[in-house]
Amino acid sequence: MGASNWGMVWTAIMPLAVILYYFFRKKYKDQRVSSTLFWQEQMKELQASPYLKKLQHHLLFYLQLAALLLCVLALLGPFSESETLAGNDFIFVVDTSATMLAGSPSHFEKHQQEMKSLAAQAGGKPVSIVTTGASPEVVVRNEQNLDAIEQAVDQLAVSYEKAEMEQTILFADTLAANDSTVIHIFTDTLDRDLLANKTDQSYKVHGVSETLRNLAIQQFGLSETEDGVRGIVQLVNDSDETLSALVRLSAGATEKTVEVELAAAEELLVPFEELPADKNWQATVDVRDDYAADNTMATYLAPPGNAVVIDSALHELIASGFRSLDLDVRLADTAQLQPDSGLPVVTNQSELLEGAVPILLIGRNDETAFEVSGQIETQEHPLFAYAELEEVYVSELYPPFDGYETIALISGQPFIQVSPVGDIVVLSDVESTDWPLFPSFPLFLWSAMNSLSGDEEFLGFFQPNEHRSVSLASDTGEWEIFKDGDYSHSYIEGEGPFIAPSEPGVYEVIGDAETKTLIVQLASEEKTLTAGSSYTMGVAETAQDTVRFSFVPFIILLILLLVAVEWEVYRRGIETR
């Protein structure tokens, strides 16, 4: 509290003058006395307390005196001061990774309260809020309204994806208006080396020094054996004390459990033998720790899809196209194309179709090609989700297979077919087309590999909010995503990449009459808790350290109210005369 204009204290003589005026003002009124015998008694009563009686019968006086006192107070300029943040504008970088859910209350909830407190101390200075992730997002920009800032903070949510703090800080740097901008980073831990070379900006890191208990499922995998399915759960005790836990594996009505105990910083592999051949499995660890997001992990029993066997007699461009997809390309002689590994085979040997091995047939060895001309017309199919063939030139085609589905034509002649068992047939040699010159060629090979080596009902493993191209095609072009029967969001084909849900778990992707399974898993970095600290780096040019709130506007409102009441009292007094 203070006053900005003490020189106006002399105005206090004005209410004193009013008081003196009322004390000594003479006022006469008619007084009827019934007898001279009572005259002395009446005078004694009036002279006993003349000043007090004057004051008691003058409401107008009180109102005028109160208004004058408030005027004097307003002229003194009363105000209150409170501490404000150093800097002229602020950027809040908010870590929304999964580890911010650790603790009770969570680190994220504590940071939300801290952000509100700092925003209140900003004193109306601009505040921007940026969330972390692969694509940092600006929640508010240069906001000065405290209510709007608090509402934005309340609406923040954990996205579960990796923080990507380095690129988020670089993004926040681009929002800084000048050297007086202070960037507040709200996270659990941040390496000082990330800010060591940033001398042109001021950073305030709000870390968490609390050491928590955590037992995480680091990895969970399944493999097929002669005795059934084998599962292995890798546990890591990321704590300073021994923890006991119950590991549970479940799929449908099947459930198996194992009790374990892990010492501090211990890793343990927990095997599960002779499991039934279900595809969707979930591992859960029941343990009393401070971080639940890494206590559950789902997986899918799918065939391997990272390698392909290519007939060495085919053109080298085919092998080059697969190598560009970072696949393990294995060349084999035509006579040795009977692998027992179950890997997809790329060849022109028609006799291998509809066998035990998935086949991508390019050309035919049992027929003669004929000339063709015209533009390629494609049907709705996942193989063409990202591979457009309209501009591809094809000079020769082979005769089609009877009973196969035709998904691409040239002048009414089948160009690409799909067998009843899922084999893919391209009825042309690479030498008879300019397809390898187009980006659609490796994209088609990628889609073909996904179709041949993977399970058509399984869309894949994703990290939270991961953007990825997927092979999805339906008549309506819309896919709805559900988790445990609850709607999550929709994906429209052709409107950008597919975006995975943020929360880990098993999801169903439903389009028309087709349903696919999608699994979202936490990144390995989000399964380790590390105690951090709070610190400051860089120096900001601060304009002021306190903010001043004046009481004068409120005093003026009170004076106006008193004047209104005084007028009403005066009006009523006139009417009663």
Coordinates of C-alpha atoms in Angstrom, one line a residue:
M1 CA 0.0 0.0 0.0
G2 CA 1.1 3.6 -0.7
A3 CA 0.2 7.0 -2.0
S4 CA 1.5 8.5 -5.2
N5 CA 0.7 12.1 -4.4
W6 CA 1.4 13.0 -0.8
G7 CA 1.7 16.7 -1.7
M8 CA -2.1 16.8 -1.8
V9 CA -2.4 16.0 2.0
W10 CA -3.2 19.7 2.6
T11 CA -6.6 19.2 1.2
A12 CA -7.6 17.5 4.4
I13 CA -8.4 21.0 5.8
M14 CA -11.6 21.0 3.6
P15 CA -13.5 18.4 5.6
L16 CA -12.3 20.1 8.8
A17 CA -13.7 23.4 7.6
V18 CA -17.0 21.7 6.9
I19 CA -17.1 20.3 10.4
L20 CA -16.3 23.7 12.0
Y21 CA -19.0 25.3 9.9
Y22 CA -21.6 22.9 11.2
F23 CA -20.4 23.3 14.8
F24 CA -20.8 27.1 14.8
R25 CA -23.6 27.6 12.3
K26 CA -26.5 29.3 14.0
K27 CA -29.9 27.9 13.2
Y28 CA -33.2 29.2 14.7
K29 CA -36.5 27.4 14.9
D30 CA -39.8 28.1 16.6
Q31 CA -40.2 26.4 20.0
R32 CA -43.5 26.4 21.8
V33 CA -43.2 26.4 25.6
S34 CA -46.4 25.7 27.5
S35 CA -45.4 27.7 30.5
T36 CA -42.5 29.9 31.7
L37 CA -42.1 27.3 34.4
F38 CA -40.6 24.9 31.9
W39 CA -38.4 27.4 30.1
Q40 CA -35.3 26.8 32.2
E41 CA -35.7 23.0 31.9
Q42 CA -35.9 23.3 28.1
M43 CA -32.8 25.5 27.9
K44 CA -30.8 23.1 30.1
E45 CA -31.7 20.2 27.7
L46 CA -30.6 22.2 24.7
Q47 CA -27.3 23.4 26.3
A48 CA -26.3 20.0 27.7
S49 CA -24.8 18.7 24.4
P50 CA -25.4 21.3 21.6
Y51 CA -22.6 20.0 19.3
L52 CA -23.6 16.4 19.5
K53 CA -27.2 17.1 18.9
K54 CA -26.3 19.1 15.8
L55 CA -24.3 16.2 14.5
Q56 CA -27.1 13.7 15.3
H57 CA -29.7 15.5 13.3
H58 CA -27.7 16.2 10.1
L59 CA -27.5 13.2 7.8
L60 CA -26.7 15.5 5.0
F61 CA -23.6 16.5 6.9
Y62 CA -22.4 13.0 7.2
L63 CA -22.7 12.3 3.5
Q64 CA -20.9 15.5 2.6
L65 CA -18.1 14.8 5.0
A66 CA -17.7 11.2 3.7
A67 CA -17.6 12.5 0.1
L68 CA -15.0 15.1 1.0
L69 CA -12.8 12.6 2.8
L70 CA -13.0 10.2 -0.2
C71 CA -12.0 13.2 -2.4
V72 CA -9.0 13.9 -0.3
L73 CA -8.1 10.2 -0.4
A74 CA -8.4 10.1 -4.2
L75 CA -6.1 13.2 -4.5
L76 CA -3.5 11.3 -2.5
G77 CA -3.5 8.6 -5.2
P78 CA -3.6 5.4 -3.1
F79 CA -2.3 2.2 -4.7
S80 CA -1.0 -1.3 -3.9
E81 CA 2.0 -3.0 -5.3
S82 CA 2.7 -6.7 -6.0
E83 CA 5.6 -8.5 -7.4
T84 CA 5.6 -9.3 -11.1
L85 CA 7.6 -11.5 -13.4
A86 CA 10.9 -10.3 -14.7
G87 CA 10.6 -9.6 -18.4
N88 CA 8.2 -7.7 -20.8
D89 CA 6.5 -10.7 -22.3
F90 CA 6.6 -14.5 -21.6
I91 CA 6.4 -17.8 -23.4
F92 CA 5.3 -20.9 -21.5
V93 CA 6.7 -24.1 -23.0
V94 CA 4.6 -26.9 -21.6
D95 CA 5.8 -30.5 -21.7
T96 CA 2.8 -32.7 -22.6
S97 CA 4.7 -36.1 -22.7
A98 CA 3.4 -39.1 -20.9
T99 CA 5.9 -38.9 -18.0
M100 CA 4.2 -35.7 -16.9
L101 CA 1.4 -38.0 -15.5
A102 CA 3.8 -39.3 -12.8
G103 CA 3.1 -38.5 -9.2
S104 CA 0.0 -37.7 -7.2
P105 CA -1.0 -35.0 -8.0
S106 CA 0.7 -35.4 -11.3
H107 CA 3.6 -33.2 -12.5
F108 CA 1.3 -31.8 -15.1
E109 CA -1.3 -30.7 -12.6
K110 CA 1.3 -29.0 -10.5
H111 CA 2.7 -27.2 -13.5
Q112 CA -0.8 -26.0 -14.4
Q113 CA -1.2 -24.4 -11.0
E114 CA 2.2 -22.9 -11.3
M115 CA 1.4 -21.4 -14.7
K116 CA -1.7 -19.8 -13.4
S117 CA 0.2 -18.3 -10.5
L118 CA 2.9 -16.9 -12.8
A119 CA 0.3 -15.6 -15.3
A120 CA -1.3 -13.7 -12.4
Q121 CA 2.1 -12.1 -11.6
A122 CA 2.6 -11.1 -15.2
G123 CA 0.7 -7.8 -14.5
G124 CA -1.1 -7.8 -17.9
K125 CA 2.0 -8.4 -19.9
P126 CA 1.6 -10.7 -23.0
V127 CA 1.8 -14.5 -22.4
S128 CA 2.1 -17.2 -25.1
I129 CA 1.7 -20.9 -24.5
V130 CA 3.4 -23.6 -26.6
T131 CA 3.0 -27.4 -26.2
T132 CA 5.7 -29.8 -27.0
G133 CA 5.8 -32.7 -29.5
A134 CA 6.8 -33.6 -33.0
S135 CA 4.7 -30.6 -34.2
P136 CA 4.8 -27.9 -31.5
E137 CA 1.5 -26.1 -31.2
V138 CA 0.8 -22.5 -30.1
V139 CA -2.2 -22.6 -27.7
V140 CA -2.4 -18.8 -27.1
R141 CA -0.3 -16.0 -28.6
N142 CA 0.5 -12.7 -26.8
E143 CA -2.6 -13.0 -24.6
Q144 CA -3.0 -10.3 -21.9
N145 CA -6.4 -11.3 -20.4
L146 CA -5.8 -13.4 -17.3
D147 CA -9.1 -15.2 -17.5
A148 CA -8.3 -16.3 -21.1
I149 CA -4.8 -17.5 -20.1
E150 CA -6.2 -19.5 -17.1
Q151 CA -8.9 -21.0 -19.4
A152 CA -6.2 -22.1 -21.9
V153 CA -4.1 -23.6 -19.1
D154 CA -7.1 -25.6 -17.8
Q155 CA -7.7 -27.0 -21.3
L156 CA -4.2 -28.3 -21.7
A157 CA -3.9 -32.1 -21.8
V158 CA -1.1 -34.7 -21.9
S159 CA -0.6 -36.0 -25.4
Y160 CA 1.6 -39.0 -24.4
E161 CA 4.0 -38.4 -27.3
K162 CA 7.7 -37.7 -26.9
A163 CA 8.5 -34.1 -25.9
E164 CA 11.0 -33.4 -28.6
M165 CA 12.1 -30.6 -26.3
E166 CA 15.0 -29.4 -28.5
Q167 CA 12.9 -28.6 -31.5
T168 CA 10.1 -27.2 -29.4
I169 CA 12.6 -24.7 -27.8
L170 CA 13.8 -23.7 -31.2
F171 CA 10.2 -23.1 -32.2
A172 CA 9.6 -21.0 -29.1
D173 CA 12.7 -18.9 -29.9
T174 CA 11.0 -17.8 -33.1
L175 CA 8.1 -16.5 -31.1
A176 CA 10.3 -14.3 -28.9
A177 CA 9.7 -10.6 -29.6
N178 CA 13.0 -9.3 -28.2
D179 CA 15.7 -9.8 -25.6
S180 CA 13.3 -9.0 -22.8
T181 CA 11.2 -12.1 -23.6
V182 CA 11.5 -14.8 -20.9
I183 CA 10.8 -18.4 -21.9
H184 CA 9.4 -20.5 -19.0
I185 CA 9.9 -24.3 -19.6
F186 CA 7.6 -26.6 -17.6
T187 CA 8.9 -30.1 -17.7
D188 CA 10.1 -32.9 -15.4
T189 CA 13.8 -32.7 -16.4
L190 CA 15.8 -30.8 -19.0
D191 CA 19.5 -31.2 -19.8
R192 CA 21.3 -27.9 -19.3
D193 CA 23.3 -28.6 -22.5
L194 CA 20.2 -27.9 -24.6
L195 CA 20.4 -24.3 -23.4
A196 CA 24.1 -23.9 -22.9
N197 CA 24.7 -22.1 -26.2
K198 CA 21.6 -19.9 -26.1
T199 CA 23.0 -16.6 -24.7
D200 CA 20.6 -14.3 -26.5
Q201 CA 17.5 -15.3 -24.6
S202 CA 16.4 -15.8 -21.0
Y203 CA 15.1 -19.3 -19.9
K204 CA 13.5 -20.4 -16.7
V205 CA 13.2 -24.1 -16.3
H206 CA 10.6 -25.4 -13.9
G207 CA 11.7 -29.0 -13.3
V208 CA 10.6 -31.7 -10.8
S209 CA 13.2 -32.8 -8.2
E210 CA 10.9 -35.5 -6.7
T211 CA 12.2 -39.1 -6.9
L212 CA 9.4 -41.5 -7.7
R213 CA 8.9 -45.2 -7.8
N214 CA 8.3 -46.8 -11.2
L215 CA 8.2 -50.3 -12.6
A216 CA 7.7 -50.3 -16.4
I217 CA 7.0 -52.8 -19.1
Q218 CA 9.9 -52.0 -21.4
Q219 CA 9.1 -54.5 -24.2
F220 CA 6.5 -57.1 -24.9
G221 CA 6.8 -59.6 -27.8
L222 CA 5.2 -62.7 -29.1
S223 CA 6.6 -65.5 -31.3
E224 CA 5.2 -68.7 -32.7
T225 CA 6.8 -72.0 -31.6
E226 CA 6.1 -75.7 -32.1
D227 CA 4.2 -75.7 -28.8
G228 CA 2.1 -72.7 -29.5
V229 CA 2.8 -69.0 -28.9
R230 CA 5.5 -67.7 -26.6
G231 CA 5.4 -64.4 -24.9
I232 CA 8.2 -62.4 -23.2
V233 CA 7.6 -59.4 -21.0
Q234 CA 10.7 -57.2 -20.2
L235 CA 10.3 -55.4 -16.9
V236 CA 12.6 -52.6 -15.6
N237 CA 12.5 -51.3 -12.0
D238 CA 13.3 -47.6 -12.5
S239 CA 13.4 -47.0 -8.7
D240 CA 15.7 -46.9 -5.7
E241 CA 13.9 -49.6 -3.9
T242 CA 12.7 -53.2 -4.4
L243 CA 9.2 -53.6 -5.9
S244 CA 6.9 -56.6 -6.0
A245 CA 4.5 -57.0 -8.9
L246 CA 2.0 -59.3 -10.5
V247 CA 2.5 -59.7 -14.3
R248 CA -0.7 -60.6 -16.2
L249 CA -1.0 -61.7 -19.8
S250 CA -4.5 -61.7 -21.3
A251 CA -6.2 -62.3 -24.6
G252 CA -10.0 -62.8 -24.8
A253 CA -10.9 -65.3 -22.1
T254 CA -7.3 -66.4 -21.6
E255 CA -5.3 -65.0 -18.7
K256 CA -2.0 -66.0 -17.2
T257 CA -0.2 -64.4 -14.2
V258 CA 3.3 -64.5 -12.6
E259 CA 4.4 -62.9 -9.4
V260 CA 7.8 -61.2 -9.6
E261 CA 10.1 -59.1 -7.4
L262 CA 12.7 -56.7 -8.8
A263 CA 15.5 -55.0 -6.9
A264 CA 16.4 -51.4 -7.5
A265 CA 17.4 -50.7 -11.1
E266 CA 16.9 -54.4 -12.0
E267 CA 15.8 -55.7 -15.4
L268 CA 13.9 -59.0 -15.7
L269 CA 12.5 -61.1 -18.6
V270 CA 9.3 -62.8 -17.7
P271 CA 8.4 -65.7 -20.2
F272 CA 5.0 -67.1 -20.9
E273 CA 4.9 -70.5 -22.7
E274 CA 2.3 -72.4 -24.6
L275 CA -0.1 -69.6 -25.1
P276 CA -3.1 -70.0 -27.4
A277 CA -2.9 -68.7 -30.9
D278 CA -4.8 -65.4 -30.3
K279 CA -3.6 -62.4 -32.1
N280 CA -4.3 -59.5 -29.7
W281 CA -2.5 -59.8 -26.4
Q282 CA -2.1 -57.3 -23.5
A283 CA 0.5 -57.4 -20.7
T284 CA -0.3 -55.6 -17.5
V285 CA 1.8 -55.2 -14.3
D286 CA 0.0 -54.6 -11.0
V287 CA 2.4 -52.7 -8.8
R288 CA 2.3 -49.9 -6.3
D289 CA 4.3 -47.2 -8.1
D290 CA 3.9 -43.6 -9.0
Y291 CA 3.5 -43.9 -12.8
A292 CA 0.7 -46.0 -14.3
A293 CA 1.1 -45.1 -18.0
D294 CA 3.9 -47.7 -18.6
N295 CA 2.2 -50.5 -16.6
T296 CA 0.2 -51.7 -19.7
M297 CA 1.4 -52.7 -23.2
A298 CA -0.4 -54.4 -26.1
T299 CA 1.0 -56.3 -29.0
Y300 CA -0.2 -58.2 -32.0
L301 CA 0.9 -61.6 -33.3
A302 CA 1.6 -60.8 -37.0
P303 CA 4.0 -62.4 -39.6
P304 CA 7.3 -60.6 -40.2
G305 CA 7.3 -57.9 -42.9
N306 CA 10.8 -56.5 -43.1
A307 CA 12.3 -58.8 -45.8
V308 CA 11.4 -59.9 -49.3
V309 CA 12.8 -62.6 -51.7
I310 CA 13.2 -61.4 -55.3
D311 CA 13.8 -63.6 -58.3
S312 CA 17.2 -62.6 -59.6
A313 CA 15.9 -63.0 -63.2
L314 CA 13.8 -59.9 -62.8
H315 CA 14.9 -56.4 -63.7
E316 CA 17.3 -54.7 -61.2
L317 CA 14.9 -51.8 -60.9
I318 CA 12.5 -54.0 -58.9
A319 CA 15.2 -54.8 -56.3
S320 CA 16.2 -51.1 -56.2
G321 CA 12.6 -50.1 -55.6
F322 CA 12.4 -52.5 -52.6
R323 CA 15.8 -51.3 -51.2
S324 CA 14.5 -47.8 -51.2
L325 CA 11.9 -48.9 -48.7
D326 CA 14.7 -50.0 -46.2
L327 CA 13.7 -53.6 -46.6
D328 CA 16.0 -56.7 -46.4
V329 CA 16.1 -57.7 -50.1
R330 CA 17.2 -61.3 -50.7
L331 CA 18.0 -62.3 -54.3
A332 CA 17.4 -65.9 -55.3
D333 CA 17.7 -68.0 -58.4
T334 CA 14.5 -68.9 -60.2
A335 CA 15.0 -72.6 -59.3
Q336 CA 15.3 -71.8 -55.6
L337 CA 12.2 -69.8 -55.1
Q338 CA 10.7 -72.2 -52.5
P339 CA 11.7 -70.5 -49.2
D340 CA 10.4 -72.0 -45.9
S341 CA 10.6 -68.6 -44.0
G342 CA 7.2 -67.4 -45.2
L343 CA 8.7 -64.2 -46.7
P344 CA 6.9 -62.7 -49.7
V345 CA 8.4 -63.6 -53.1
V346 CA 8.6 -61.3 -56.2
T347 CA 8.9 -63.3 -59.4
N348 CA 7.3 -63.9 -62.8
Q349 CA 6.9 -67.7 -62.2
S350 CA 3.1 -68.2 -62.5
E351 CA 3.2 -71.7 -61.1
L352 CA 4.0 -70.3 -57.6
L353 CA 0.7 -68.5 -57.4
E354 CA -1.8 -69.5 -54.7
G355 CA 0.8 -71.5 -52.9
A356 CA 1.9 -71.3 -49.3
V357 CA 4.2 -68.3 -50.0
P358 CA 2.7 -64.8 -50.7
I359 CA 3.6 -63.8 -54.3
L360 CA 4.0 -60.5 -56.2
L361 CA 4.0 -61.6 -59.8
I362 CA 5.5 -59.1 -62.2
G363 CA 5.1 -60.4 -65.8
R364 CA 4.4 -64.0 -66.7
N365 CA 6.7 -66.9 -67.8
D366 CA 3.9 -69.0 -69.4
E367 CA 2.3 -66.5 -71.8
T368 CA 3.2 -64.1 -74.6
A369 CA 2.7 -60.4 -74.2
F370 CA 0.6 -58.4 -76.7
E371 CA 0.7 -54.7 -77.5
V372 CA -1.6 -52.3 -75.8
S373 CA -2.1 -48.5 -75.6
G374 CA -4.2 -46.2 -73.5
Q375 CA -4.5 -44.7 -70.0
I376 CA -4.5 -46.8 -66.9
E377 CA -7.8 -46.9 -65.0
T378 CA -7.7 -48.0 -61.3
Q379 CA -10.5 -49.2 -59.0
E380 CA -10.8 -48.3 -55.3
H381 CA -8.2 -50.5 -53.6
P382 CA -5.7 -50.0 -50.7
L383 CA -2.8 -50.7 -53.2
F384 CA -3.6 -47.4 -54.9
A385 CA -4.1 -45.3 -51.8
Y386 CA -0.9 -43.4 -52.5
A387 CA 0.1 -44.7 -55.9
E388 CA -1.4 -42.8 -58.8
L389 CA -0.9 -44.6 -62.2
E390 CA -2.8 -42.3 -64.6
E391 CA 0.4 -41.0 -66.3
V392 CA 2.2 -44.3 -66.4
Y393 CA 2.9 -45.7 -70.0
V394 CA 2.6 -49.4 -70.7
S395 CA 3.3 -50.9 -74.1
E396 CA 2.6 -54.6 -73.6
L397 CA 0.4 -56.7 -71.4
Y398 CA 0.1 -60.5 -70.6
P399 CA -3.2 -62.3 -70.7
P400 CA -5.1 -62.1 -67.4
F401 CA -5.9 -64.9 -64.9
D402 CA -9.4 -66.3 -64.8
G403 CA -11.2 -65.8 -61.4
Y404 CA -8.8 -63.1 -60.2
E405 CA -10.1 -59.6 -59.2
T406 CA -9.0 -56.9 -61.6
I407 CA -8.2 -53.6 -59.9
A408 CA -6.5 -51.8 -62.8
L409 CA -7.1 -51.8 -66.6
I410 CA -5.7 -50.4 -69.8
S411 CA -8.2 -49.9 -72.6
G412 CA -10.4 -52.5 -71.0
Q413 CA -7.6 -55.1 -70.6
P414 CA -6.6 -56.2 -67.0
F415 CA -3.3 -54.7 -65.9
I416 CA -3.2 -55.5 -62.2
Q417 CA -5.1 -58.4 -60.5
V418 CA -5.5 -59.9 -57.0
S419 CA -5.9 -63.6 -56.5
P420 CA -8.5 -65.2 -54.2
V421 CA -5.7 -65.9 -51.6
G422 CA -4.3 -62.3 -51.8
D423 CA -1.4 -62.7 -54.3
I424 CA -0.8 -59.6 -56.5
V425 CA -0.3 -59.8 -60.2
V426 CA 1.1 -57.1 -62.5
L427 CA 0.5 -58.2 -66.1
S428 CA 3.5 -56.5 -67.6
D429 CA 7.3 -56.6 -67.5
V430 CA 9.2 -53.6 -66.0
E431 CA 11.0 -53.3 -69.4
S432 CA 7.6 -52.6 -71.1
T433 CA 6.7 -49.6 -69.0
D434 CA 8.1 -46.3 -67.7
W435 CA 6.6 -46.9 -64.2
P436 CA 10.0 -47.0 -62.4
L437 CA 10.5 -43.4 -63.3
F438 CA 7.5 -42.3 -61.2
P439 CA 7.3 -42.0 -57.4
S440 CA 4.2 -44.2 -57.5
F441 CA 6.4 -47.3 -58.3
P442 CA 8.1 -47.6 -54.8
L443 CA 4.8 -46.5 -53.2
F444 CA 3.0 -49.4 -55.0
L445 CA 5.8 -51.8 -53.9
W446 CA 5.4 -50.6 -50.3
S447 CA 1.6 -51.1 -50.4
A448 CA 2.1 -54.5 -51.9
M449 CA 4.5 -55.5 -49.2
N450 CA 2.1 -54.4 -46.5
S451 CA -0.6 -56.5 -48.2
L452 CA 1.5 -59.6 -48.7
S453 CA 3.6 -59.7 -45.5
G454 CA 1.1 -58.3 -43.0
D455 CA -2.2 -59.2 -41.7
E456 CA -5.0 -57.4 -43.5
E457 CA -6.8 -57.0 -40.2
F458 CA -3.8 -55.3 -38.5
L459 CA -3.0 -51.7 -39.4
G460 CA 0.3 -51.6 -37.5
F461 CA 2.0 -50.3 -34.4
F462 CA 2.0 -46.5 -33.8
Q463 CA 3.3 -44.0 -31.3
P464 CA 1.0 -41.5 -29.8
N465 CA -0.1 -38.8 -32.4
E466 CA 2.2 -40.3 -35.0
H467 CA 1.6 -39.1 -38.6
R468 CA 1.9 -41.9 -41.1
S469 CA 0.7 -42.9 -44.6
V470 CA -1.4 -46.1 -44.4
S471 CA -3.2 -48.2 -47.0
L472 CA -6.9 -47.6 -46.3
A473 CA -9.6 -47.6 -49.0
S474 CA -13.3 -47.8 -48.6
D475 CA -16.4 -46.9 -50.7
T476 CA -17.3 -44.0 -48.5
G477 CA -13.7 -42.8 -47.9
E478 CA -14.3 -42.4 -44.1
W479 CA -12.9 -44.5 -41.3
E480 CA -14.0 -44.3 -37.7
I481 CA -11.7 -45.1 -34.8
F482 CA -12.9 -46.7 -31.6
K483 CA -11.3 -47.7 -28.3
D484 CA -13.2 -50.1 -26.0
G485 CA -16.4 -49.3 -27.9
D486 CA -16.0 -45.6 -27.4
Y487 CA -15.6 -43.3 -30.5
S488 CA -12.3 -41.5 -30.7
H489 CA -12.2 -39.7 -34.0
S490 CA -12.5 -40.1 -37.8
Y491 CA -10.1 -40.3 -40.7
I492 CA -11.0 -39.1 -44.2
E493 CA -9.1 -40.7 -47.0
G494 CA -7.0 -38.2 -49.0
E495 CA -7.1 -35.4 -46.3
G496 CA -3.5 -35.6 -45.2
P497 CA -1.7 -38.4 -43.4
F498 CA -3.3 -40.8 -40.9
I499 CA -2.9 -39.5 -37.4
A500 CA -2.8 -42.1 -34.6
P501 CA -4.7 -41.6 -31.4
S502 CA -2.8 -40.0 -28.5
E503 CA -3.6 -42.4 -25.7
P504 CA -1.8 -45.8 -25.8
G505 CA -4.0 -48.9 -26.2
V506 CA -5.8 -51.1 -28.8
Y507 CA -8.1 -49.4 -31.3
E508 CA -10.5 -50.5 -33.9
V509 CA -10.5 -48.7 -37.3
I510 CA -13.9 -49.3 -39.0
G511 CA -14.8 -48.4 -42.5
D512 CA -17.9 -49.7 -44.3
A513 CA -18.0 -53.4 -43.5
E514 CA -14.2 -53.7 -42.8
T515 CA -12.5 -53.6 -39.4
K516 CA -8.8 -53.2 -38.7
T517 CA -6.8 -53.3 -35.5
L518 CA -4.4 -50.5 -34.5
I519 CA -2.1 -50.5 -31.5
V520 CA -0.6 -47.3 -30.0
Q521 CA 2.4 -47.9 -27.8
L522 CA 4.5 -45.5 -25.6
A523 CA 7.9 -44.6 -26.8
S524 CA 10.8 -46.1 -24.8
E525 CA 11.8 -42.6 -23.6
E526 CA 8.4 -42.2 -21.9
K527 CA 9.0 -45.3 -19.7
T528 CA 11.8 -43.8 -17.6
L529 CA 11.4 -41.3 -14.8
T530 CA 14.3 -38.9 -14.1
A531 CA 14.4 -36.4 -11.3
G532 CA 15.2 -32.9 -12.6
S533 CA 15.8 -29.4 -11.1
S534 CA 14.7 -25.8 -11.6
Y535 CA 17.2 -23.3 -12.9
T536 CA 17.6 -20.1 -14.9
M537 CA 19.8 -19.5 -17.9
G538 CA 20.4 -16.2 -19.7
V539 CA 19.6 -12.7 -18.6
A540 CA 16.4 -10.8 -19.6
E541 CA 16.2 -7.0 -19.8
T542 CA 13.5 -6.3 -17.3
A543 CA 11.4 -3.1 -17.4
Q544 CA 10.1 -3.4 -13.9
D545 CA 9.8 -5.9 -11.1
T546 CA 6.6 -4.7 -9.5
V547 CA 3.1 -3.9 -10.8
R548 CA 1.0 -1.1 -9.3
F549 CA -2.8 -1.3 -8.9
S550 CA -4.5 2.1 -8.2
F551 CA -7.6 2.4 -6.0
V552 CA -8.6 5.8 -7.4
P553 CA -11.2 4.4 -9.9
F554 CA -13.0 2.6 -7.0
I555 CA -12.9 5.7 -4.8
I556 CA -14.5 7.8 -7.6
L557 CA -17.3 5.3 -7.9
L558 CA -18.0 5.6 -4.1
I559 CA -18.0 9.4 -4.3
L560 CA -20.5 9.3 -7.2
L561 CA -22.7 7.0 -5.1
L562 CA -22.5 9.3 -2.1
V563 CA -23.5 12.3 -4.2
A564 CA -26.5 10.4 -5.5
V565 CA -27.6 9.5 -1.9
E566 CA -27.0 13.1 -0.7
W567 CA -29.2 14.5 -3.5
E568 CA -32.0 12.1 -2.5
V569 CA -31.7 13.1 1.2
Y570 CA -31.8 16.8 0.2
R571 CA -34.8 16.2 -2.0
R572 CA -36.8 14.5 0.7
G573 CA -35.9 17.2 3.2
I574 CA -37.4 19.9 0.9
E575 CA -40.6 17.9 0.4
T576 CA -41.2 17.6 4.2
R577 CA -40.9 21.3 4.9

